[in-house]
Structure formats: structure tokens, C-alpha cells
Amino acid sequence: MRLTVIGTGYVGAVHAACMADIGHEVLGVDVDAERIAALATGRPPFFEPGLSAMLKGAVEAGRLRFTTSPAEAARFADTHFVCVGTPQDPRSGAADLRYVEAVVDGLAFHLRDSEYERVLVVGTSTVPVGTADRLTDRLHAAAPDAEIAWNPEFLREGCAVQDTLRPERIVAGFRSEHAEARLREVYAPLLAAGTPFIRTDLATAELVKLASNSFLATKISFINAMAEICDATGADVLTLAEAMGADSRIGPRFLAPGLGFGGSCLPKDIRAFVARAEELGRGESVAFLRQVDEINTRQRSRTVDLAQELVGGSFADRSVAVLGAAFKPCSDDVRDSPALAVADAVRRRGAQVRVHDPEAVDNARAAYPALQFALDVAKACEQADVVLHLTEWPQYRELDPAALAAVVRTPAIVDARNTLDPVAWRSAGWTLRAPGRPRLG
């Protein structure tokens, strides 16, 4: 079938490529002409494992093309996926819906002359509950026969292709059997492979993503709060997390103590959830999420303080190497990156900072031009007084601590992600500090 995907950022570009890969004819739409030009040649404008080959294959096969024209999109198909962002409003913390609204308004305008009898607009963006109802009213003002459904995405950057083609579930909120049938047709190959299809109303579909992300954020902040208690008592947070995770009611995933979460989803989503709950008069129901947010933010200052302790109490005239710039491994996304927040805080305290990352250096340099960057680990660590391990790229776990000790001025490291082997590093002469761990070296 024919589909459009409106918005070709992290979610939209992956969704468009994957829908073409499973056999649909797809038109990707964006207002960014430069991005569209790159995608039209099969080049994704960001790093995502597996996407480049899939995108190029779909473009070359003729199943995927791109445009900047909303009118062309309205003519192309009767099913439109809205994949634009909902950034945080810096004043209120609420979700900024201007891009979603602009897409729906633009479609509504062009659908007035559509040859299709029934049009389905499918939202995937993370929005406050009640948004779909409001957008339906806007859509119906110009296109009375069009319908809105909500199909939240659950993609993890670094695993987005896999998460699209082999999702743990597909959640779809709608009002009609027609919308359900259309979505089941879209996802037919995935459903045939056994993916659960959870049908629901619009409000529940909108809530699922926010509730899920809030739960995951809470789990991360909980174990980081336990790391603070472990620091005060001499207990080991990794053993604590292992013992907790062995309980089937809790499970081990997201019990990873360290620098905390960042990126474009979890931080803004929990703040938007709180803002919407307060609008509904139910702010007390999710008030704990403010503490979740505070605990997460505190991990950054705790990491800076730990590094400052290792350099003798002051960063003045000190050289600091930072391993990691992306907010998570297997991505070049630096939005709300804890690693870069720490690097910049260290710089502002007087240190000379050099940052390395396997994929995110260009984006990091654009976001933090005052920092210095290096394209290899040894250069970043040259004559460093302390090394900060801030993004858990697998390449960093494979480093030879003895070889790196010969490069730095002082063999001292903060493992803010708790993923390095402390025995190997200590045996190579390093002093290692990690949140919630007994002191090593």
C-alpha cells in the first residue's frame, strides 16, 4: 500500500525506510530541503546502525522517495504517518505541539481536494493526552471524512531499525473499524511474525508512551539514588542491582547505576507528563517524577565532584579527557547529553577538556564549541590528569588500561557508567572511582 511519513528525523526516517523495506510504497516529507536531498540519495542525516543500507536499498528499489511538498503528500496516499518532534517548552516544561499542529493543518488544507474518500492520519509523536481529540476537530474543519489514529513509537536510538521491524508490541488507538483495518494492513508482515497488536482508544494510546518512559526513568533514578546510599555506607551498588534484578517482579533491565539518562525522550517526556497532569488537576499523581528528574540531574554534578576530588580539589590548570559525547552508545545524538553536560561543567571550573566519541564529535562540536575534541582516544587522553568515562560505548570497555596509562599524566579514571573492569584497571596502576562502588586504587 501507499504511505506518507511526515517528518524525517530520527523516528520518521527510520519508519519510512522500514515501511519501504517490508513492501510499502513510501513518500517521506519534510520542510528541511537539505535533509530531503540527502535522504533522496540514500544518505541518512544521522548515525543509526543498519539504517544507511536499508535506506539506500529502498531508494534504489523505487519504494521510497522524498519531497518537501505537503500537496504532493496529500495526493500520494490516503494513510499519513505524522512523525515530527514535540520538544519541551522551556518556560512550562510542557510539550511544544506546534510542529504536530502544523502538519495536521497543512494536510487538512490539501485534503480538501483529495481524491480519496477516507483518509487516515496516524500520529506517532509523543503528545499530551487529549491531543488527538483536539487535532481531530482541526482536521474535520477542512476534511470531515478524515480520521486520526494514534500509534506511539517505542524506538531506542541505536536499535531503532530492529525496534521497528521486530517490535515488542504495536499499540494503536482509534475510533473506527476502518482505522483498525488500515493499521493492521500497514503492519501485516510484523503481525504475521507474531508481534502483539494492542488496540485501544486514543487517550490510552497517547498515555502509553509517557507512562512507559516515566516508569523507565523512575527505575534508572531509583538505582542511582541507591548508589548515593551505597557511597555513604560502603555498599556496592552493582551487587545490589544484581540482587534486586534477580527478583522476577523487578528484573535487571534499567537498573544500571551511573550518570543517568539524557537524550530527546526521557527528560522531556517526564516533564511534559507532569505539566499535563497539573493541567488536568492531577499533578499530585505524578509529583514523584519531579524527584526522579532531580535525582537524574544530580548525577551530573556528583560526577563532576568525583573528578575534582581525583585531581586534588581544583580543576585549575588540569587536563581532563572525556570518553563519550553522545547521550547513549550507538548514536550520534547529543541532545541533553549527560556526557557533554559534565564535560562543559568541568571546563567551566577551569580545566582544559578534550572529548572523544566514535560517532558524535561533529554534533558535539556544534553544540559545545568551547570544548576541544579529539578523533582518537590516545590523543584525547594525552597528558590527562583524569579520564572521565561518560558514554558506555563498547570500544571503551575494550581499551587496554596499561597502554592508556603510558599516555596520561596521572592514571586516574571516573567510570561514571560502571561498565569498566575495575580489577583490570586497578592492576594496571589506575585509581578508579565509580558511583556507588567501594573505592578502588
Short mmCIF file of C-alpha atoms in Angstrom, two decimals:
data_model
loop_
_atom_site.label_atom_id
_atom_site.label_comp_id
_atom_site.label_asym_id
_atom_site.label_seq_id
_atom_site.Cartn_x
_atom_site.Cartn_y
_atom_site.Cartn_z
CA MET A 1 0.00 0.00 0.00
CA ARG A 2 0.98 3.66 -0.27
CA LEU A 3 2.00 5.64 2.82
CA THR A 4 3.45 9.02 3.59
CA VAL A 5 5.75 9.66 6.53
CA ILE A 6 5.75 13.34 7.51
CA GLY A 7 8.84 14.36 9.43
CA THR A 8 12.14 12.63 8.63
CA GLY A 9 14.06 12.96 11.87
CA TYR A 10 15.18 10.00 13.97
CA VAL A 11 11.71 8.45 14.09
CA GLY A 12 10.43 9.40 10.66
CA ALA A 13 13.47 8.43 8.60
CA VAL A 14 13.63 5.03 10.27
CA HIS A 15 9.88 4.47 9.94
CA ALA A 16 9.91 5.42 6.25
CA ALA A 17 12.84 3.14 5.44
CA CYS A 18 11.40 0.21 7.39
CA MET A 19 7.92 0.55 5.88
CA ALA A 20 9.50 0.53 2.42
CA ASP A 21 11.61 -2.47 3.44
CA ILE A 22 8.53 -4.53 4.30
CA GLY A 23 6.99 -3.77 0.90
CA HIS A 24 5.06 -0.50 1.04
CA GLU A 25 5.48 2.41 -1.37
CA VAL A 26 6.50 5.32 0.84
CA LEU A 27 6.84 9.07 0.40
CA GLY A 28 8.90 10.87 3.05
CA VAL A 29 8.00 14.51 3.65
CA ASP A 30 9.93 17.28 5.43
CA VAL A 31 10.31 21.05 5.33
CA ASP A 32 14.12 20.70 5.52
CA ALA A 33 15.19 20.70 1.87
CA GLU A 34 18.79 19.84 2.69
CA ARG A 35 17.73 16.79 4.68
CA ILE A 36 15.36 15.68 1.93
CA ALA A 37 18.12 15.98 -0.66
CA ALA A 38 20.42 13.77 1.43
CA LEU A 39 17.72 11.16 2.06
CA ALA A 40 16.82 11.08 -1.64
CA THR A 41 20.35 9.85 -2.38
CA GLY A 42 20.08 7.20 0.35
CA ARG A 43 22.15 9.09 2.93
CA PRO A 44 20.67 9.41 6.44
CA PRO A 45 21.46 12.74 8.14
CA PHE A 46 22.34 10.98 11.40
CA PHE A 47 24.02 7.78 12.59
CA GLU A 48 21.77 4.81 13.27
CA PRO A 49 23.06 1.23 12.90
CA GLY A 50 21.56 -0.55 9.90
CA LEU A 51 19.69 2.46 8.54
CA SER A 52 22.07 3.53 5.79
CA ALA A 53 21.98 0.23 3.89
CA MET A 54 18.21 -0.12 4.29
CA LEU A 55 17.56 3.44 3.18
CA LYS A 56 19.80 3.15 0.14
CA GLY A 57 18.21 -0.15 -0.85
CA ALA A 58 14.67 1.20 -0.58
CA VAL A 59 15.51 4.31 -2.61
CA GLU A 60 17.25 2.32 -5.33
CA ALA A 61 14.35 -0.15 -5.48
CA GLY A 62 11.94 2.75 -6.07
CA ARG A 63 9.82 2.02 -3.00
CA LEU A 64 10.94 5.14 -1.16
CA ARG A 65 11.24 8.73 -2.30
CA PHE A 66 11.13 12.13 -0.64
CA THR A 67 9.58 15.55 -1.09
CA THR A 68 9.12 18.90 0.63
CA SER A 69 5.59 19.32 -0.78
CA PRO A 70 2.59 18.68 1.50
CA ALA A 71 0.34 18.92 -1.55
CA GLU A 72 2.21 16.02 -3.14
CA ALA A 73 1.82 14.07 0.08
CA ALA A 74 -1.95 14.59 0.10
CA ARG A 75 -2.16 13.34 -3.49
CA PHE A 76 0.17 10.39 -2.95
CA ALA A 77 -1.68 8.33 -0.32
CA ASP A 78 -4.68 8.02 1.97
CA THR A 79 -2.60 7.00 5.00
CA HIS A 80 -0.26 9.56 6.56
CA PHE A 81 2.12 8.97 9.48
CA VAL A 82 2.98 12.08 11.50
CA CYS A 83 6.49 11.67 12.92
CA VAL A 84 7.52 15.21 13.85
CA GLY A 85 9.06 16.17 17.18
CA THR A 86 7.38 17.54 20.28
CA PRO A 87 10.20 19.40 22.03
CA GLN A 88 9.96 20.74 25.56
CA ASP A 89 8.62 24.24 26.07
CA PRO A 90 11.45 25.88 28.06
CA ARG A 91 9.01 28.03 30.01
CA SER A 92 6.46 25.47 31.21
CA GLY A 93 8.12 22.10 30.64
CA ALA A 94 5.08 21.07 28.58
CA ALA A 95 5.29 19.54 25.12
CA ASP A 96 5.52 22.04 22.28
CA LEU A 97 2.95 20.85 19.74
CA ARG A 98 3.49 23.48 17.05
CA TYR A 99 5.06 21.00 14.60
CA VAL A 100 2.34 18.38 15.01
CA GLU A 101 -0.33 21.05 14.61
CA ALA A 102 1.38 22.47 11.53
CA VAL A 103 1.42 19.05 9.87
CA VAL A 104 -2.26 18.40 10.57
CA ASP A 105 -3.27 21.89 9.45
CA GLY A 106 -1.21 21.51 6.27
CA LEU A 107 -2.73 18.15 5.48
CA ALA A 108 -6.22 19.44 6.20
CA PHE A 109 -5.74 22.27 3.72
CA HIS A 110 -4.59 19.99 0.92
CA LEU A 111 -7.05 17.18 1.70
CA ARG A 112 -9.96 19.42 0.71
CA ASP A 113 -9.23 18.49 -2.90
CA SER A 114 -8.19 14.89 -2.19
CA GLU A 115 -9.48 12.14 -4.45
CA TYR A 116 -9.50 9.69 -1.55
CA GLU A 117 -12.82 9.01 0.14
CA ARG A 118 -11.41 8.18 3.57
CA VAL A 119 -8.07 9.46 4.82
CA LEU A 120 -6.29 8.23 7.94
CA VAL A 121 -3.78 10.45 9.74
CA VAL A 122 -1.68 8.39 12.17
CA GLY A 123 0.17 10.18 14.94
CA THR A 124 3.34 8.59 16.26
CA SER A 125 4.68 11.63 18.13
CA THR A 126 4.75 11.69 21.93
CA VAL A 127 1.94 14.07 22.88
CA PRO A 128 -0.09 15.04 25.96
CA VAL A 129 -3.27 13.03 26.45
CA GLY A 130 -6.18 14.77 24.72
CA THR A 131 -4.12 15.95 21.75
CA ALA A 132 -5.69 13.56 19.25
CA ASP A 133 -9.20 14.74 20.10
CA ARG A 134 -8.18 18.35 19.63
CA LEU A 135 -6.39 17.59 16.35
CA THR A 136 -9.45 15.72 15.11
CA ASP A 137 -11.51 18.89 15.45
CA ARG A 138 -8.89 20.85 13.46
CA LEU A 139 -8.75 18.17 10.76
CA HIS A 140 -12.52 17.87 10.43
CA ALA A 141 -12.89 21.60 9.87
CA ALA A 142 -11.43 21.08 6.39
CA ALA A 143 -11.68 17.32 5.83
CA PRO A 144 -14.79 15.92 7.56
CA ASP A 145 -14.19 12.36 6.37
CA ALA A 146 -10.59 12.17 7.59
CA GLU A 147 -9.79 10.32 10.80
CA ILE A 148 -6.96 10.49 13.32
CA ALA A 149 -5.44 7.42 14.97
CA TRP A 150 -2.54 7.27 17.41
CA ASN A 151 0.27 4.76 17.08
CA PRO A 152 3.05 5.69 19.54
CA GLU A 153 6.60 4.70 18.67
CA PHE A 154 8.85 2.91 21.16
CA LEU A 155 12.16 3.22 19.35
CA ARG A 156 15.50 3.19 21.12
CA GLU A 157 18.20 5.18 19.37
CA GLY A 158 20.92 2.76 18.40
CA CYS A 159 18.34 -0.03 17.98
CA ALA A 160 15.67 1.85 16.02
CA VAL A 161 15.67 -0.35 12.91
CA GLN A 162 15.37 -3.51 14.97
CA ASP A 163 12.68 -1.95 17.15
CA THR A 164 10.63 -1.03 14.07
CA LEU A 165 10.90 -4.36 12.29
CA ARG A 166 10.70 -6.55 15.39
CA PRO A 167 8.76 -4.52 17.95
CA GLU A 168 7.70 -5.96 21.30
CA ARG A 169 4.19 -4.62 20.64
CA ILE A 170 2.21 -2.33 18.35
CA VAL A 171 -0.14 0.00 20.20
CA ALA A 172 -2.91 1.64 18.17
CA GLY A 173 -5.66 3.96 19.34
CA PHE A 174 -8.57 4.71 17.01
CA ARG A 175 -12.33 5.19 16.79
CA SER A 176 -13.36 3.08 13.81
CA GLU A 177 -13.02 -0.41 12.42
CA HIS A 178 -11.79 1.21 9.21
CA ALA A 179 -8.79 2.72 11.04
CA GLU A 180 -8.00 -0.59 12.72
CA ALA A 181 -8.17 -2.47 9.42
CA ARG A 182 -5.89 0.09 7.76
CA LEU A 183 -3.27 -0.15 10.52
CA ARG A 184 -3.40 -3.93 10.52
CA GLU A 185 -2.75 -3.81 6.77
CA VAL A 186 0.23 -1.48 7.30
CA TYR A 187 1.78 -3.78 9.86
CA ALA A 188 0.65 -7.09 8.32
CA PRO A 189 4.17 -8.58 7.93
CA LEU A 190 5.01 -7.74 11.55
CA LEU A 191 1.72 -9.14 12.85
CA ALA A 192 2.24 -12.30 10.81
CA ALA A 193 5.58 -12.73 12.61
CA GLY A 194 3.78 -12.71 15.97
CA THR A 195 4.01 -9.08 17.10
CA PRO A 196 1.13 -8.33 19.53
CA PHE A 197 -1.36 -5.70 18.34
CA ILE A 198 -2.83 -3.80 21.28
CA ARG A 199 -5.98 -1.93 20.20
CA THR A 200 -7.22 0.88 22.38
CA ASP A 201 -8.82 4.29 22.47
CA LEU A 202 -6.99 7.49 21.56
CA ALA A 203 -6.37 8.68 25.13
CA THR A 204 -4.83 5.39 26.24
CA ALA A 205 -2.59 5.26 23.17
CA GLU A 206 -1.34 8.75 23.97
CA LEU A 207 -0.66 7.81 27.59
CA VAL A 208 1.23 4.58 26.89
CA LYS A 209 4.45 6.22 25.70
CA LEU A 210 4.56 8.79 28.50
CA ALA A 211 3.72 6.22 31.15
CA SER A 212 6.33 3.79 29.83
CA ASN A 213 9.10 6.39 29.67
CA SER A 214 8.19 7.68 33.12
CA PHE A 215 8.45 4.18 34.55
CA LEU A 216 11.84 3.58 32.92
CA ALA A 217 13.13 6.94 34.13
CA THR A 218 11.94 6.13 37.63
CA LYS A 219 13.79 2.81 37.60
CA ILE A 220 17.04 4.49 36.49
CA SER A 221 16.78 7.23 39.11
CA PHE A 222 15.90 4.71 41.81
CA ILE A 223 19.11 2.75 41.34
CA ASN A 224 21.08 5.99 41.17
CA ALA A 225 19.52 7.04 44.48
CA MET A 226 20.66 3.68 45.86
CA ALA A 227 24.16 4.44 44.55
CA GLU A 228 24.18 7.57 46.69
CA ILE A 229 23.26 5.47 49.73
CA CYS A 230 25.98 2.97 48.81
CA ASP A 231 28.54 5.80 48.66
CA ALA A 232 27.55 6.78 52.19
CA THR A 233 27.70 3.25 53.57
CA GLY A 234 30.44 1.44 51.64
CA ALA A 235 27.96 -0.94 49.97
CA ASP A 236 28.34 -1.99 46.31
CA VAL A 237 25.54 -0.77 44.05
CA LEU A 238 26.31 -3.25 41.27
CA THR A 239 25.85 -6.21 43.59
CA LEU A 240 22.75 -4.52 44.98
CA ALA A 241 21.34 -4.09 41.46
CA GLU A 242 22.13 -7.70 40.60
CA ALA A 243 20.36 -8.96 43.70
CA MET A 244 17.35 -6.74 43.08
CA GLY A 245 17.17 -7.65 39.39
CA ALA A 246 17.11 -11.37 40.20
CA ASP A 247 13.61 -10.79 41.56
CA SER A 248 11.29 -11.54 38.63
CA ARG A 249 8.93 -8.81 39.81
CA ILE A 250 11.70 -6.23 39.34
CA GLY A 251 14.02 -7.55 36.61
CA PRO A 252 17.56 -6.35 35.82
CA ARG A 253 16.90 -4.02 32.88
CA PHE A 254 17.35 -0.30 33.55
CA LEU A 255 18.93 -1.00 36.94
CA ALA A 256 22.18 0.45 35.63
CA PRO A 257 23.68 2.92 38.13
CA GLY A 258 25.73 5.72 36.68
CA LEU A 259 25.48 9.10 35.02
CA GLY A 260 21.75 8.83 34.35
CA PHE A 261 19.55 9.33 31.33
CA GLY A 262 19.52 12.04 28.68
CA GLY A 263 18.52 12.33 25.05
CA SER A 264 15.44 13.71 23.39
CA CYS A 265 12.84 11.48 25.09
CA LEU A 266 13.03 10.60 28.77
CA PRO A 267 13.88 14.04 30.23
CA LYS A 268 11.32 15.98 28.20
CA ASP A 269 8.66 13.28 28.44
CA ILE A 270 8.58 13.13 32.23
CA ARG A 271 8.44 16.94 32.42
CA ALA A 272 5.66 17.08 29.83
CA PHE A 273 3.76 14.37 31.72
CA VAL A 274 3.93 16.39 34.93
CA ALA A 275 2.83 19.55 33.12
CA ARG A 276 -0.18 17.81 31.55
CA ALA A 277 -1.18 16.14 34.83
CA GLU A 278 -1.16 19.55 36.50
CA GLU A 279 -3.37 20.95 33.72
CA LEU A 280 -5.79 18.11 34.41
CA GLY A 281 -5.77 18.87 38.14
CA ARG A 282 -3.96 15.62 38.91
CA GLY A 283 -0.44 16.90 39.45
CA GLU A 284 -0.12 15.10 42.78
CA SER A 285 -0.45 11.76 40.97
CA VAL A 286 2.90 12.19 39.21
CA ALA A 287 4.62 14.61 41.59
CA PHE A 288 7.26 11.95 42.26
CA LEU A 289 8.52 12.44 38.69
CA ARG A 290 9.97 15.79 39.73
CA GLN A 291 12.16 13.93 42.21
CA VAL A 292 13.05 11.40 39.51
CA ASP A 293 14.20 14.32 37.35
CA GLU A 294 16.14 15.90 40.21
CA ILE A 295 17.95 12.65 41.06
CA ASN A 296 18.91 12.23 37.41
CA THR A 297 20.26 15.76 37.10
CA ARG A 298 22.18 15.36 40.36
CA GLN A 299 24.25 12.52 38.90
CA ARG A 300 25.97 15.02 36.64
CA SER A 301 27.16 17.28 39.46
CA ARG A 302 28.16 14.22 41.52
CA THR A 303 30.35 13.04 38.63
CA VAL A 304 32.00 16.45 38.37
CA ASP A 305 32.68 16.46 42.11
CA LEU A 306 34.14 12.95 41.94
CA ALA A 307 36.50 14.00 39.16
CA GLN A 308 37.51 17.14 41.02
CA GLU A 309 38.41 15.05 44.06
CA LEU A 310 40.71 12.92 41.90
CA VAL A 311 42.64 15.98 40.67
CA GLY A 312 43.28 17.28 44.17
CA GLY A 313 40.28 19.52 44.69
CA SER A 314 40.65 22.00 41.83
CA PHE A 315 40.43 21.82 38.03
CA ALA A 316 42.58 24.89 37.52
CA ASP A 317 45.46 24.09 35.16
CA ARG A 318 44.29 20.47 34.91
CA SER A 319 43.80 18.45 31.74
CA VAL A 320 40.70 16.27 31.59
CA ALA A 321 39.94 13.59 28.99
CA VAL A 322 36.30 12.73 28.34
CA LEU A 323 35.33 9.44 26.72
CA GLY A 324 31.90 9.88 25.18
CA ALA A 325 29.79 12.73 23.85
CA ALA A 326 26.58 11.08 22.63
CA PHE A 327 23.82 10.68 25.20
CA LYS A 328 24.00 6.91 24.66
CA PRO A 329 26.16 4.47 22.66
CA CYS A 330 25.42 3.57 19.03
CA SER A 331 24.12 7.07 18.35
CA ASP A 332 25.46 10.46 17.32
CA ASP A 333 22.66 12.27 19.17
CA VAL A 334 23.94 14.80 21.70
CA ARG A 335 20.61 16.30 22.77
CA ASP A 336 20.59 16.66 26.56
CA SER A 337 23.75 14.54 26.70
CA PRO A 338 24.86 13.90 30.30
CA ALA A 339 28.41 13.39 29.00
CA LEU A 340 28.62 16.81 27.41
CA ALA A 341 26.92 18.47 30.37
CA VAL A 342 29.66 17.05 32.62
CA ALA A 343 32.43 17.96 30.16
CA ASP A 344 31.24 21.54 29.95
CA ALA A 345 30.81 21.84 33.72
CA VAL A 346 34.41 20.67 34.17
CA ARG A 347 35.57 23.20 31.56
CA ARG A 348 33.72 25.98 33.35
CA ARG A 349 35.54 25.05 36.57
CA GLY A 350 38.85 25.78 34.87
CA ALA A 351 40.02 22.55 33.25
CA GLN A 352 41.25 22.00 29.73
CA VAL A 353 38.88 19.37 28.33
CA ARG A 354 39.33 17.09 25.32
CA VAL A 355 36.39 14.92 24.26
CA HIS A 356 36.36 11.74 22.18
CA ASP A 357 33.38 9.90 20.72
CA PRO A 358 33.24 7.29 17.93
CA GLU A 359 30.32 8.99 16.12
CA ALA A 360 29.18 12.20 17.77
CA VAL A 361 32.17 14.56 17.54
CA ASP A 362 30.68 16.75 14.78
CA ASN A 363 27.36 17.19 16.56
CA ALA A 364 29.10 17.74 19.89
CA ARG A 365 31.40 20.39 18.45
CA ALA A 366 28.40 22.25 17.02
CA ALA A 367 26.58 22.13 20.35
CA TYR A 368 29.60 22.88 22.58
CA PRO A 369 32.13 24.90 20.56
CA ALA A 370 34.10 25.84 23.70
CA LEU A 371 35.16 22.23 24.25
CA GLN A 372 38.12 20.61 22.49
CA PHE A 373 37.71 17.35 20.58
CA ALA A 374 39.96 14.50 19.50
CA LEU A 375 39.38 11.84 16.88
CA ASP A 376 41.21 9.06 18.74
CA VAL A 377 41.26 8.02 22.37
CA ALA A 378 45.01 8.32 22.85
CA LYS A 379 45.01 11.92 21.63
CA ALA A 380 42.12 12.80 23.94
CA CYS A 381 43.93 11.25 26.91
CA GLU A 382 47.38 12.64 26.20
CA GLN A 383 48.84 14.07 29.45
CA ALA A 384 45.42 13.98 31.13
CA ASP A 385 45.22 14.40 34.90
CA VAL A 386 41.97 12.40 34.96
CA VAL A 387 39.90 10.45 32.45
CA LEU A 388 36.10 10.53 32.58
CA HIS A 389 34.24 7.57 31.08
CA LEU A 390 30.83 9.10 30.34
CA THR A 391 29.19 7.20 27.45
CA GLU A 392 29.28 3.40 27.54
CA TRP A 393 30.49 2.70 24.01
CA PRO A 394 31.73 -0.90 23.74
CA GLN A 395 35.03 0.42 22.34
CA TYR A 396 35.84 1.93 25.72
CA ARG A 397 35.35 -1.36 27.55
CA GLU A 398 37.93 -2.87 25.21
CA LEU A 399 40.64 -0.29 25.94
CA ASP A 400 43.98 -1.53 27.25
CA PRO A 401 44.40 0.22 30.63
CA ALA A 402 48.16 -0.41 30.66
CA ALA A 403 48.63 1.20 27.24
CA LEU A 404 46.47 4.15 28.22
CA ALA A 405 48.42 4.59 31.45
CA ALA A 406 51.50 5.34 29.36
CA VAL A 407 49.69 8.24 27.66
CA VAL A 408 48.13 10.11 30.59
CA ARG A 409 49.89 12.27 33.15
CA THR A 410 48.06 10.66 36.06
CA PRO A 411 46.36 7.23 35.82
CA ALA A 412 43.05 8.23 37.39
CA ILE A 413 39.63 7.49 35.93
CA VAL A 414 36.00 8.08 36.82
CA ASP A 415 33.86 5.27 35.46
CA ALA A 416 30.58 7.16 35.52
CA ARG A 417 28.82 4.34 33.66
CA ASN A 418 30.01 1.47 35.87
CA THR A 419 30.91 -0.69 32.87
CA LEU A 420 34.72 -0.91 33.02
CA ASP A 421 36.51 -3.83 34.68
CA PRO A 422 37.82 -2.33 37.94
CA VAL A 423 40.23 -5.19 38.57
CA ALA A 424 41.94 -4.77 35.18
CA TRP A 425 42.26 -1.02 35.55
CA ARG A 426 43.50 -1.20 39.14
CA SER A 427 46.04 -3.88 38.19
CA ALA A 428 47.39 -1.51 35.52
CA GLY A 429 48.02 1.12 38.18
CA TRP A 430 44.89 3.21 37.85
CA THR A 431 42.91 4.87 40.60
CA LEU A 432 39.28 4.23 39.70
CA ARG A 433 36.20 5.89 41.10
CA ALA A 434 32.63 4.92 40.21
CA PRO A 435 29.27 5.94 41.68
CA GLY A 436 28.05 3.55 44.35
CA ARG A 437 31.19 1.40 44.31
CA PRO A 438 33.77 0.83 47.04
CA ARG A 439 36.90 2.86 46.36
CA LEU A 440 39.42 1.14 44.13
CA GLY A 441 43.04 2.23 43.96
#
